[in-house]
Amino acid sequence: FGNWKPFCRAFKNSTTATRSKTIVAAVLLPIATATAGALADLSKAVQLNPQDPLNYNNRSVVYMRIGKFDSALADQNKAIAI
């Protein structure tokens, strides 16, 4: 997971407001990166096998996590239609 010492040192010397922003950045950045990678992988899976409803279902979960509810609903409807 990398070297946490600089993060801990900065956290110890920061204000409460800065601490909150630091925690959010430390937690959400890896999640956002993983989500973008998952979305790209699932979109490729849909492209390679458009008749597999599971691919649409799984991609809809990622869309929901990032707040793209229209895209999530479209993928769910497609999965149901298959």
PDB file of N, CA, C and O in Angstrom:
ATOM      1  N   PHE A   1       0.795  -1.202   0.000  1.00  0.00           N
ATOM      2  CA  PHE A   1       0.000   0.000   0.000  1.00  0.00           C
ATOM      3  C   PHE A   1       0.839   1.268   0.000  1.00  0.00           C
ATOM      4  O   PHE A   1       0.313   2.352   0.114  1.00  0.00           O
ATOM      5  N   GLY A   2       2.100   1.142  -0.104  1.00  0.00           N
ATOM      6  CA  GLY A   2       2.943   2.325  -0.163  1.00  0.00           C
ATOM      7  C   GLY A   2       3.454   2.755   1.196  1.00  0.00           C
ATOM      8  O   GLY A   2       3.228   2.119   2.213  1.00  0.00           O
ATOM      9  N   ASN A   3       4.130   3.873   1.199  1.00  0.00           N
ATOM     10  CA  ASN A   3       4.738   4.407   2.409  1.00  0.00           C
ATOM     11  C   ASN A   3       3.769   5.377   3.077  1.00  0.00           C
ATOM     12  O   ASN A   3       3.468   6.437   2.553  1.00  0.00           O
ATOM     13  N   TRP A   4       3.298   5.032   4.265  1.00  0.00           N
ATOM     14  CA  TRP A   4       2.329   5.850   4.978  1.00  0.00           C
ATOM     15  C   TRP A   4       2.969   6.888   5.895  1.00  0.00           C
ATOM     16  O   TRP A   4       2.277   7.732   6.445  1.00  0.00           O
ATOM     17  N   LYS A   5       4.295   6.860   6.084  1.00  0.00           N
ATOM     18  CA  LYS A   5       4.935   7.791   7.024  1.00  0.00           C
ATOM     19  C   LYS A   5       4.704   9.259   6.660  1.00  0.00           C
ATOM     20  O   LYS A   5       4.351  10.049   7.546  1.00  0.00           O
ATOM     21  N   PRO A   6       4.867   9.680   5.388  1.00  0.00           N
ATOM     22  CA  PRO A   6       4.592  11.095   5.078  1.00  0.00           C
ATOM     23  C   PRO A   6       3.138  11.481   5.349  1.00  0.00           C
ATOM     24  O   PRO A   6       2.854  12.568   5.843  1.00  0.00           O
ATOM     25  N   PHE A   7       2.217  10.577   5.041  1.00  0.00           N
ATOM     26  CA  PHE A   7       0.801  10.835   5.312  1.00  0.00           C
ATOM     27  C   PHE A   7       0.569  11.024   6.805  1.00  0.00           C
ATOM     28  O   PHE A   7      -0.096  11.962   7.231  1.00  0.00           O
ATOM     29  N   CYS A   8       1.114  10.134   7.616  1.00  0.00           N
ATOM     30  CA  CYS A   8       0.941  10.211   9.068  1.00  0.00           C
ATOM     31  C   CYS A   8       1.560  11.484   9.636  1.00  0.00           C
ATOM     32  O   CYS A   8       0.987  12.129  10.507  1.00  0.00           O
ATOM     33  N   ARG A   9       2.732  11.863   9.147  1.00  0.00           N
ATOM     34  CA  ARG A   9       3.406  13.071   9.616  1.00  0.00           C
ATOM     35  C   ARG A   9       2.569  14.309   9.269  1.00  0.00           C
ATOM     36  O   ARG A   9       2.347  15.182  10.105  1.00  0.00           O
ATOM     37  N   ALA A  10       2.059  14.364   8.040  1.00  0.00           N
ATOM     38  CA  ALA A  10       1.238  15.502   7.622  1.00  0.00           C
ATOM     39  C   ALA A  10      -0.057  15.540   8.425  1.00  0.00           C
ATOM     40  O   ALA A  10      -0.520  16.609   8.825  1.00  0.00           O
ATOM     41  N   PHE A  11      -0.626  14.388   8.685  1.00  0.00           N
ATOM     42  CA  PHE A  11      -1.867  14.311   9.446  1.00  0.00           C
ATOM     43  C   PHE A  11      -1.666  14.828  10.870  1.00  0.00           C
ATOM     44  O   PHE A  11      -2.466  15.596  11.389  1.00  0.00           O
ATOM     45  N   LYS A  12      -0.579  14.425  11.489  1.00  0.00           N
ATOM     46  CA  LYS A  12      -0.284  14.827  12.867  1.00  0.00           C
ATOM     47  C   LYS A  12      -0.125  16.341  12.982  1.00  0.00           C
ATOM     48  O   LYS A  12      -0.537  16.934  13.983  1.00  0.00           O
ATOM     49  N   ASN A  13       0.433  16.977  11.967  1.00  0.00           N
ATOM     50  CA  ASN A  13       0.721  18.406  12.013  1.00  0.00           C
ATOM     51  C   ASN A  13      -0.380  19.264  11.389  1.00  0.00           C
ATOM     52  O   ASN A  13      -0.212  20.459  11.242  1.00  0.00           O
ATOM     53  N   SER A  14      -1.503  18.687  11.032  1.00  0.00           N
ATOM     54  CA  SER A  14      -2.537  19.434  10.326  1.00  0.00           C
ATOM     55  C   SER A  14      -3.661  19.864  11.254  1.00  0.00           C
ATOM     56  O   SER A  14      -3.787  19.398  12.378  1.00  0.00           O
ATOM     57  N   THR A  15      -4.513  20.753  10.731  1.00  0.00           N
ATOM     58  CA  THR A  15      -5.700  21.172  11.469  1.00  0.00           C
ATOM     59  C   THR A  15      -6.803  20.133  11.251  1.00  0.00           C
ATOM     60  O   THR A  15      -6.696  19.259  10.395  1.00  0.00           O
ATOM     61  N   THR A  16      -7.885  20.259  11.978  1.00  0.00           N
ATOM     62  CA  THR A  16      -8.993  19.313  11.852  1.00  0.00           C
ATOM     63  C   THR A  16      -9.590  19.342  10.446  1.00  0.00           C
ATOM     64  O   THR A  16      -9.860  18.293   9.858  1.00  0.00           O
ATOM     65  N   ALA A  17      -9.799  20.529   9.878  1.00  0.00           N
ATOM     66  CA  ALA A  17     -10.370  20.639   8.531  1.00  0.00           C
ATOM     67  C   ALA A  17      -9.455  19.998   7.499  1.00  0.00           C
ATOM     68  O   ALA A  17      -9.905  19.269   6.616  1.00  0.00           O
ATOM     69  N   THR A  18      -8.173  20.257   7.619  1.00  0.00           N
ATOM     70  CA  THR A  18      -7.217  19.674   6.685  1.00  0.00           C
ATOM     71  C   THR A  18      -7.150  18.164   6.867  1.00  0.00           C
ATOM     72  O   THR A  18      -7.025  17.428   5.903  1.00  0.00           O
ATOM     73  N   ARG A  19      -7.266  17.704   8.087  1.00  0.00           N
ATOM     74  CA  ARG A  19      -7.253  16.268   8.356  1.00  0.00           C
ATOM     75  C   ARG A  19      -8.410  15.575   7.633  1.00  0.00           C
ATOM     76  O   ARG A  19      -8.234  14.529   7.032  1.00  0.00           O
ATOM     77  N   SER A  20      -9.576  16.173   7.705  1.00  0.00           N
ATOM     78  CA  SER A  20     -10.741  15.584   7.048  1.00  0.00           C
ATOM     79  C   SER A  20     -10.514  15.476   5.547  1.00  0.00           C
ATOM     80  O   SER A  20     -10.793  14.450   4.937  1.00  0.00           O
ATOM     81  N   LYS A  21      -9.997  16.538   4.934  1.00  0.00           N
ATOM     82  CA  LYS A  21      -9.726  16.515   3.496  1.00  0.00           C
ATOM     83  C   LYS A  21      -8.661  15.484   3.153  1.00  0.00           C
ATOM     84  O   LYS A  21      -8.748  14.801   2.140  1.00  0.00           O
ATOM     85  N   THR A  22      -7.666  15.357   4.014  1.00  0.00           N
ATOM     86  CA  THR A  22      -6.587  14.389   3.783  1.00  0.00           C
ATOM     87  C   THR A  22      -7.116  12.968   3.850  1.00  0.00           C
ATOM     88  O   THR A  22      -6.774  12.128   3.022  1.00  0.00           O
ATOM     89  N   ILE A  23      -7.964  12.704   4.821  1.00  0.00           N
ATOM     90  CA  ILE A  23      -8.553  11.364   4.956  1.00  0.00           C
ATOM     91  C   ILE A  23      -9.408  11.039   3.738  1.00  0.00           C
ATOM     92  O   ILE A  23      -9.296   9.962   3.159  1.00  0.00           O
ATOM     93  N   VAL A  24     -10.241  11.977   3.334  1.00  0.00           N
ATOM     94  CA  VAL A  24     -11.099  11.759   2.168  1.00  0.00           C
ATOM     95  C   VAL A  24     -10.255  11.472   0.934  1.00  0.00           C
ATOM     96  O   VAL A  24     -10.520  10.533   0.189  1.00  0.00           O
ATOM     97  N   ALA A  25      -9.214  12.243   0.719  1.00  0.00           N
ATOM     98  CA  ALA A  25      -8.350  12.034  -0.440  1.00  0.00           C
ATOM     99  C   ALA A  25      -7.644  10.684  -0.375  1.00  0.00           C
ATOM    100  O   ALA A  25      -7.556   9.969  -1.372  1.00  0.00           O
ATOM    101  N   ALA A  26      -7.161  10.322   0.795  1.00  0.00           N
ATOM    102  CA  ALA A  26      -6.434   9.059   0.945  1.00  0.00           C
ATOM    103  C   ALA A  26      -7.343   7.853   0.732  1.00  0.00           C
ATOM    104  O   ALA A  26      -6.925   6.837   0.204  1.00  0.00           O
ATOM    105  N   VAL A  27      -8.603   7.987   1.104  1.00  0.00           N
ATOM    106  CA  VAL A  27      -9.539   6.870   0.977  1.00  0.00           C
ATOM    107  C   VAL A  27     -10.175   6.827  -0.404  1.00  0.00           C
ATOM    108  O   VAL A  27     -10.275   5.775  -1.024  1.00  0.00           O
ATOM    109  N   LEU A  28     -10.606   7.968  -0.914  1.00  0.00           N
ATOM    110  CA  LEU A  28     -11.380   7.977  -2.148  1.00  0.00           C
ATOM    111  C   LEU A  28     -10.550   7.883  -3.421  1.00  0.00           C
ATOM    112  O   LEU A  28     -11.037   7.348  -4.414  1.00  0.00           O
ATOM    113  N   LEU A  29      -9.346   8.369  -3.418  1.00  0.00           N
ATOM    114  CA  LEU A  29      -8.539   8.317  -4.640  1.00  0.00           C
ATOM    115  C   LEU A  29      -8.308   6.885  -5.111  1.00  0.00           C
ATOM    116  O   LEU A  29      -8.548   6.584  -6.287  1.00  0.00           O
ATOM    117  N   PRO A  30      -7.890   5.964  -4.249  1.00  0.00           N
ATOM    118  CA  PRO A  30      -7.742   4.582  -4.724  1.00  0.00           C
ATOM    119  C   PRO A  30      -9.062   3.970  -5.187  1.00  0.00           C
ATOM    120  O   PRO A  30      -9.101   3.213  -6.151  1.00  0.00           O
ATOM    121  N   ILE A  31     -10.163   4.314  -4.512  1.00  0.00           N
ATOM    122  CA  ILE A  31     -11.467   3.786  -4.903  1.00  0.00           C
ATOM    123  C   ILE A  31     -11.859   4.317  -6.276  1.00  0.00           C
ATOM    124  O   ILE A  31     -12.323   3.570  -7.136  1.00  0.00           O
ATOM    125  N   ALA A  32     -11.650   5.607  -6.509  1.00  0.00           N
ATOM    126  CA  ALA A  32     -11.984   6.196  -7.802  1.00  0.00           C
ATOM    127  C   ALA A  32     -11.160   5.579  -8.922  1.00  0.00           C
ATOM    128  O   ALA A  32     -11.667   5.299 -10.004  1.00  0.00           O
ATOM    129  N   THR A  33      -9.894   5.350  -8.658  1.00  0.00           N
ATOM    130  CA  THR A  33      -9.018   4.742  -9.659  1.00  0.00           C
ATOM    131  C   THR A  33      -9.466   3.316  -9.957  1.00  0.00           C
ATOM    132  O   THR A  33      -9.553   2.916 -11.115  1.00  0.00           O
ATOM    133  N   ALA A  34      -9.777   2.559  -8.918  1.00  0.00           N
ATOM    134  CA  ALA A  34     -10.235   1.182  -9.106  1.00  0.00           C
ATOM    135  C   ALA A  34     -11.573   1.154  -9.839  1.00  0.00           C
ATOM    136  O   ALA A  34     -11.802   0.299 -10.695  1.00  0.00           O
ATOM    137  N   THR A  35     -12.450   2.102  -9.531  1.00  0.00           N
ATOM    138  CA  THR A  35     -13.760   2.161 -10.174  1.00  0.00           C
ATOM    139  C   THR A  35     -13.623   2.459 -11.655  1.00  0.00           C
ATOM    140  O   THR A  35     -14.281   1.834 -12.478  1.00  0.00           O
ATOM    141  N   ALA A  36     -12.745   3.391 -12.010  1.00  0.00           N
ATOM    142  CA  ALA A  36     -12.524   3.708 -13.426  1.00  0.00           C
ATOM    143  C   ALA A  36     -11.992   2.487 -14.162  1.00  0.00           C
ATOM    144  O   ALA A  36     -12.420   2.194 -15.284  1.00  0.00           O
ATOM    145  N   GLY A  37     -11.096   1.753 -13.534  1.00  0.00           N
ATOM    146  CA  GLY A  37     -10.562   0.537 -14.143  1.00  0.00           C
ATOM    147  C   GLY A  37     -11.630  -0.529 -14.288  1.00  0.00           C
ATOM    148  O   GLY A  37     -11.717  -1.199 -15.323  1.00  0.00           O
ATOM    149  N   ALA A  38     -12.477  -0.665 -13.275  1.00  0.00           N
ATOM    150  CA  ALA A  38     -13.554  -1.650 -13.329  1.00  0.00           C
ATOM    151  C   ALA A  38     -14.550  -1.297 -14.421  1.00  0.00           C
ATOM    152  O   ALA A  38     -15.002  -2.166 -15.170  1.00  0.00           O
ATOM    153  N   LEU A  39     -14.872  -0.021 -14.535  1.00  0.00           N
ATOM    154  CA  LEU A  39     -15.814   0.414 -15.560  1.00  0.00           C
ATOM    155  C   LEU A  39     -15.266   0.134 -16.957  1.00  0.00           C
ATOM    156  O   LEU A  39     -15.989  -0.369 -17.824  1.00  0.00           O
ATOM    157  N   ALA A  40     -13.996   0.398 -17.159  1.00  0.00           N
ATOM    158  CA  ALA A  40     -13.367   0.125 -18.457  1.00  0.00           C
ATOM    159  C   ALA A  40     -13.375  -1.373 -18.754  1.00  0.00           C
ATOM    160  O   ALA A  40     -13.704  -1.798 -19.878  1.00  0.00           O
ATOM    161  N   ASP A  41     -13.050  -2.186 -17.758  1.00  0.00           N
ATOM    162  CA  ASP A  41     -13.033  -3.643 -17.945  1.00  0.00           C
ATOM    163  C   ASP A  41     -14.424  -4.179 -18.249  1.00  0.00           C
ATOM    164  O   ASP A  41     -14.603  -5.026 -19.128  1.00  0.00           O
ATOM    165  N   LEU A  42     -15.421  -3.706 -17.517  1.00  0.00           N
ATOM    166  CA  LEU A  42     -16.778  -4.190 -17.724  1.00  0.00           C
ATOM    167  C   LEU A  42     -17.344  -3.720 -19.062  1.00  0.00           C
ATOM    168  O   LEU A  42     -18.087  -4.453 -19.717  1.00  0.00           O
ATOM    169  N   SER A  43     -16.988  -2.519 -19.475  1.00  0.00           N
ATOM    170  CA  SER A  43     -17.426  -2.042 -20.790  1.00  0.00           C
ATOM    171  C   SER A  43     -16.814  -2.898 -21.898  1.00  0.00           C
ATOM    172  O   SER A  43     -17.478  -3.208 -22.895  1.00  0.00           O
ATOM    173  N   LYS A  44     -15.582  -3.299 -21.713  1.00  0.00           N
ATOM    174  CA  LYS A  44     -14.932  -4.195 -22.677  1.00  0.00           C
ATOM    175  C   LYS A  44     -15.625  -5.555 -22.682  1.00  0.00           C
ATOM    176  O   LYS A  44     -15.837  -6.150 -23.752  1.00  0.00           O
ATOM    177  N   ALA A  45     -16.010  -6.051 -21.516  1.00  0.00           N
ATOM    178  CA  ALA A  45     -16.718  -7.333 -21.426  1.00  0.00           C
ATOM    179  C   ALA A  45     -18.059  -7.254 -22.151  1.00  0.00           C
ATOM    180  O   ALA A  45     -18.435  -8.187 -22.864  1.00  0.00           O
ATOM    181  N   VAL A  46     -18.771  -6.141 -22.002  1.00  0.00           N
ATOM    182  CA  VAL A  46     -20.035  -5.946 -22.709  1.00  0.00           C
ATOM    183  C   VAL A  46     -19.798  -5.939 -24.214  1.00  0.00           C
ATOM    184  O   VAL A  46     -20.540  -6.549 -24.982  1.00  0.00           O
ATOM    185  N   GLN A  47     -18.738  -5.259 -24.624  1.00  0.00           N
ATOM    186  CA  GLN A  47     -18.409  -5.175 -26.053  1.00  0.00           C
ATOM    187  C   GLN A  47     -18.076  -6.563 -26.615  1.00  0.00           C
ATOM    188  O   GLN A  47     -18.504  -6.908 -27.717  1.00  0.00           O
ATOM    189  N   LEU A  48     -17.331  -7.356 -25.868  1.00  0.00           N
ATOM    190  CA  LEU A  48     -16.914  -8.676 -26.344  1.00  0.00           C
ATOM    191  C   LEU A  48     -18.050  -9.699 -26.320  1.00  0.00           C
ATOM    192  O   LEU A  48     -18.089 -10.610 -27.153  1.00  0.00           O
ATOM    193  N   ASN A  49     -18.960  -9.558 -25.345  1.00  0.00           N
ATOM    194  CA  ASN A  49     -20.043 -10.519 -25.224  1.00  0.00           C
ATOM    195  C   ASN A  49     -21.342  -9.781 -24.871  1.00  0.00           C
ATOM    196  O   ASN A  49     -21.792  -9.808 -23.723  1.00  0.00           O
ATOM    197  N   PRO A  50     -21.947  -9.126 -25.850  1.00  0.00           N
ATOM    198  CA  PRO A  50     -23.127  -8.306 -25.577  1.00  0.00           C
ATOM    199  C   PRO A  50     -24.383  -9.097 -25.214  1.00  0.00           C
ATOM    200  O   PRO A  50     -25.388  -8.511 -24.828  1.00  0.00           O
ATOM    201  N   GLN A  51     -24.341 -10.411 -25.301  1.00  0.00           N
ATOM    202  CA  GLN A  51     -25.510 -11.226 -24.960  1.00  0.00           C
ATOM    203  C   GLN A  51     -25.441 -11.816 -23.555  1.00  0.00           C
ATOM    204  O   GLN A  51     -26.276 -12.639 -23.196  1.00  0.00           O
ATOM    205  N   ASP A  52     -24.456 -11.395 -22.764  1.00  0.00           N
ATOM    206  CA  ASP A  52     -24.329 -11.877 -21.388  1.00  0.00           C
ATOM    207  C   ASP A  52     -24.917 -10.837 -20.436  1.00  0.00           C
ATOM    208  O   ASP A  52     -24.329  -9.769 -20.237  1.00  0.00           O
ATOM    209  N   PRO A  53     -26.067 -11.113 -19.844  1.00  0.00           N
ATOM    210  CA  PRO A  53     -26.695 -10.124 -18.964  1.00  0.00           C
ATOM    211  C   PRO A  53     -25.877  -9.806 -17.715  1.00  0.00           C
ATOM    212  O   PRO A  53     -25.989  -8.715 -17.154  1.00  0.00           O
ATOM    213  N   LEU A  54     -25.037 -10.737 -17.286  1.00  0.00           N
ATOM    214  CA  LEU A  54     -24.217 -10.507 -16.099  1.00  0.00           C
ATOM    215  C   LEU A  54     -23.247  -9.339 -16.303  1.00  0.00           C
ATOM    216  O   LEU A  54     -22.998  -8.567 -15.372  1.00  0.00           O
ATOM    217  N   ASN A  55     -22.737  -9.185 -17.514  1.00  0.00           N
ATOM    218  CA  ASN A  55     -21.832  -8.063 -17.793  1.00  0.00           C
ATOM    219  C   ASN A  55     -22.548  -6.727 -17.606  1.00  0.00           C
ATOM    220  O   ASN A  55     -21.997  -5.791 -17.029  1.00  0.00           O
ATOM    221  N   TYR A  56     -23.772  -6.646 -18.098  1.00  0.00           N
ATOM    222  CA  TYR A  56     -24.550  -5.414 -17.934  1.00  0.00           C
ATOM    223  C   TYR A  56     -24.891  -5.176 -16.470  1.00  0.00           C
ATOM    224  O   TYR A  56     -24.825  -4.046 -15.982  1.00  0.00           O
ATOM    225  N   ASN A  57     -25.264  -6.238 -15.767  1.00  0.00           N
ATOM    226  CA  ASN A  57     -25.590  -6.120 -14.350  1.00  0.00           C
ATOM    227  C   ASN A  57     -24.387  -5.610 -13.554  1.00  0.00           C
ATOM    228  O   ASN A  57     -24.514  -4.684 -12.744  1.00  0.00           O
ATOM    229  N   ASN A  58     -23.243  -6.207 -13.772  1.00  0.00           N
ATOM    230  CA  ASN A  58     -22.049  -5.804 -13.024  1.00  0.00           C
ATOM    231  C   ASN A  58     -21.655  -4.363 -13.335  1.00  0.00           C
ATOM    232  O   ASN A  58     -21.276  -3.608 -12.440  1.00  0.00           O
ATOM    233  N   ARG A  59     -21.758  -3.984 -14.607  1.00  0.00           N
ATOM    234  CA  ARG A  59     -21.412  -2.602 -14.958  1.00  0.00           C
ATOM    235  C   ARG A  59     -22.406  -1.633 -14.332  1.00  0.00           C
ATOM    236  O   ARG A  59     -22.026  -0.533 -13.914  1.00  0.00           O
ATOM    237  N   SER A  60     -23.658  -2.037 -14.213  1.00  0.00           N
ATOM    238  CA  SER A  60     -24.646  -1.147 -13.597  1.00  0.00           C
ATOM    239  C   SER A  60     -24.307  -0.856 -12.140  1.00  0.00           C
ATOM    240  O   SER A  60     -24.556   0.244 -11.649  1.00  0.00           O
ATOM    241  N   VAL A  61     -23.722  -1.821 -11.461  1.00  0.00           N
ATOM    242  CA  VAL A  61     -23.316  -1.615 -10.065  1.00  0.00           C
ATOM    243  C   VAL A  61     -22.244  -0.523  -9.988  1.00  0.00           C
ATOM    244  O   VAL A  61     -22.298   0.360  -9.125  1.00  0.00           O
ATOM    245  N   VAL A  62     -21.295  -0.565 -10.892  1.00  0.00           N
ATOM    246  CA  VAL A  62     -20.249   0.461 -10.906  1.00  0.00           C
ATOM    247  C   VAL A  62     -20.856   1.816 -11.240  1.00  0.00           C
ATOM    248  O   VAL A  62     -20.531   2.827 -10.615  1.00  0.00           O
ATOM    249  N   TYR A  63     -21.750   1.851 -12.225  1.00  0.00           N
ATOM    250  CA  TYR A  63     -22.418   3.120 -12.555  1.00  0.00           C
ATOM    251  C   TYR A  63     -23.157   3.692 -11.344  1.00  0.00           C
ATOM    252  O   TYR A  63     -23.095   4.896 -11.083  1.00  0.00           O
ATOM    253  N   MET A  64     -23.830   2.830 -10.582  1.00  0.00           N
ATOM    254  CA  MET A  64     -24.532   3.320  -9.389  1.00  0.00           C
ATOM    255  C   MET A  64     -23.562   3.891  -8.374  1.00  0.00           C
ATOM    256  O   MET A  64     -23.827   4.920  -7.758  1.00  0.00           O
ATOM    257  N   ARG A  65     -22.419   3.246  -8.195  1.00  0.00           N
ATOM    258  CA  ARG A  65     -21.429   3.717  -7.215  1.00  0.00           C
ATOM    259  C   ARG A  65     -20.881   5.093  -7.561  1.00  0.00           C
ATOM    260  O   ARG A  65     -20.508   5.847  -6.673  1.00  0.00           O
ATOM    261  N   ILE A  66     -20.838   5.408  -8.855  1.00  0.00           N
ATOM    262  CA  ILE A  66     -20.295   6.722  -9.245  1.00  0.00           C
ATOM    263  C   ILE A  66     -21.399   7.730  -9.549  1.00  0.00           C
ATOM    264  O   ILE A  66     -21.134   8.822 -10.018  1.00  0.00           O
ATOM    265  N   GLY A  67     -22.648   7.340  -9.273  1.00  0.00           N
ATOM    266  CA  GLY A  67     -23.754   8.282  -9.407  1.00  0.00           C
ATOM    267  C   GLY A  67     -24.307   8.431 -10.805  1.00  0.00           C
ATOM    268  O   GLY A  67     -25.063   9.364 -11.064  1.00  0.00           O
ATOM    269  N   LYS A  68     -23.971   7.541 -11.707  1.00  0.00           N
ATOM    270  CA  LYS A  68     -24.523   7.589 -13.068  1.00  0.00           C
ATOM    271  C   LYS A  68     -25.740   6.661 -13.130  1.00  0.00           C
ATOM    272  O   LYS A  68     -25.702   5.578 -13.699  1.00  0.00           O
ATOM    273  N   PHE A  69     -26.826   7.148 -12.533  1.00  0.00           N
ATOM    274  CA  PHE A  69     -28.001   6.314 -12.344  1.00  0.00           C
ATOM    275  C   PHE A  69     -28.726   6.012 -13.659  1.00  0.00           C
ATOM    276  O   PHE A  69     -29.291   4.930 -13.813  1.00  0.00           O
ATOM    277  N   ASP A  70     -28.720   6.955 -14.589  1.00  0.00           N
ATOM    278  CA  ASP A  70     -29.354   6.697 -15.892  1.00  0.00           C
ATOM    279  C   ASP A  70     -28.634   5.569 -16.629  1.00  0.00           C
ATOM    280  O   ASP A  70     -29.273   4.699 -17.218  1.00  0.00           O
ATOM    281  N   SER A  71     -27.317   5.579 -16.574  1.00  0.00           N
ATOM    282  CA  SER A  71     -26.536   4.519 -17.216  1.00  0.00           C
ATOM    283  C   SER A  71     -26.752   3.184 -16.511  1.00  0.00           C
ATOM    284  O   SER A  71     -26.848   2.134 -17.156  1.00  0.00           O
ATOM    285  N   ALA A  72     -26.849   3.223 -15.187  1.00  0.00           N
ATOM    286  CA  ALA A  72     -27.097   1.989 -14.416  1.00  0.00           C
ATOM    287  C   ALA A  72     -28.447   1.407 -14.788  1.00  0.00           C
ATOM    288  O   ALA A  72     -28.581   0.189 -15.003  1.00  0.00           O
ATOM    289  N   LEU A  73     -29.457   2.260 -14.883  1.00  0.00           N
ATOM    290  CA  LEU A  73     -30.789   1.787 -15.232  1.00  0.00           C
ATOM    291  C   LEU A  73     -30.818   1.220 -16.653  1.00  0.00           C
ATOM    292  O   LEU A  73     -31.435   0.172 -16.900  1.00  0.00           O
ATOM    293  N   ALA A  74     -30.133   1.878 -17.569  1.00  0.00           N
ATOM    294  CA  ALA A  74     -30.078   1.389 -18.946  1.00  0.00           C
ATOM    295  C   ALA A  74     -29.440  -0.001 -18.999  1.00  0.00           C
ATOM    296  O   ALA A  74     -29.923  -0.885 -19.721  1.00  0.00           O
ATOM    297  N   ASP A  75     -28.363  -0.182 -18.241  1.00  0.00           N
ATOM    298  CA  ASP A  75     -27.707  -1.508 -18.215  1.00  0.00           C
ATOM    299  C   ASP A  75     -28.617  -2.561 -17.577  1.00  0.00           C
ATOM    300  O   ASP A  75     -28.669  -3.705 -18.042  1.00  0.00           O
ATOM    301  N   GLN A  76     -29.339  -2.204 -16.526  1.00  0.00           N
ATOM    302  CA  GLN A  76     -30.265  -3.153 -15.901  1.00  0.00           C
ATOM    303  C   GLN A  76     -31.374  -3.547 -16.867  1.00  0.00           C
ATOM    304  O   GLN A  76     -31.746  -4.716 -16.977  1.00  0.00           O
ATOM    305  N   ASN A  77     -31.908  -2.547 -17.579  1.00  0.00           N
ATOM    306  CA  ASN A  77     -32.950  -2.846 -18.561  1.00  0.00           C
ATOM    307  C   ASN A  77     -32.446  -3.739 -19.674  1.00  0.00           C
ATOM    308  O   ASN A  77     -33.153  -4.645 -20.134  1.00  0.00           O
ATOM    309  N   LYS A  78     -31.213  -3.514 -20.100  1.00  0.00           N
ATOM    310  CA  LYS A  78     -30.622  -4.359 -21.136  1.00  0.00           C
ATOM    311  C   LYS A  78     -30.449  -5.781 -20.624  1.00  0.00           C
ATOM    312  O   LYS A  78     -30.731  -6.770 -21.335  1.00  0.00           O
ATOM    313  N   ALA A  79     -29.978  -5.925 -19.395  1.00  0.00           N
ATOM    314  CA  ALA A  79     -29.794  -7.265 -18.804  1.00  0.00           C
ATOM    315  C   ALA A  79     -31.130  -8.007 -18.724  1.00  0.00           C
ATOM    316  O   ALA A  79     -31.196  -9.199 -19.036  1.00  0.00           O
ATOM    317  N   ILE A  80     -32.174  -7.302 -18.368  1.00  0.00           N
ATOM    318  CA  ILE A  80     -33.500  -7.918 -18.277  1.00  0.00           C
ATOM    319  C   ILE A  80     -33.990  -8.335 -19.663  1.00  0.00           C
ATOM    320  O   ILE A  80     -34.580  -9.410 -19.828  1.00  0.00           O
ATOM    321  N   ALA A  81     -33.737  -7.494 -20.638  1.00  0.00           N
ATOM    322  CA  ALA A  81     -34.197  -7.767 -22.010  1.00  0.00           C
ATOM    323  C   ALA A  81     -33.524  -9.010 -22.602  1.00  0.00           C
ATOM    324  O   ALA A  81     -34.126  -9.703 -23.417  1.00  0.00           O
ATOM    325  N   ILE A  82     -32.300  -9.264 -22.176  1.00  0.00           N
ATOM    326  CA  ILE A  82     -31.572 -10.434 -22.692  1.00  0.00           C
ATOM    327  C   ILE A  82     -32.143 -11.671 -22.047  1.00  0.00           C
ATOM    328  O   ILE A  82     -32.393 -12.678 -22.587  1.00  0.00           O
TER     329      ILE A  82
END
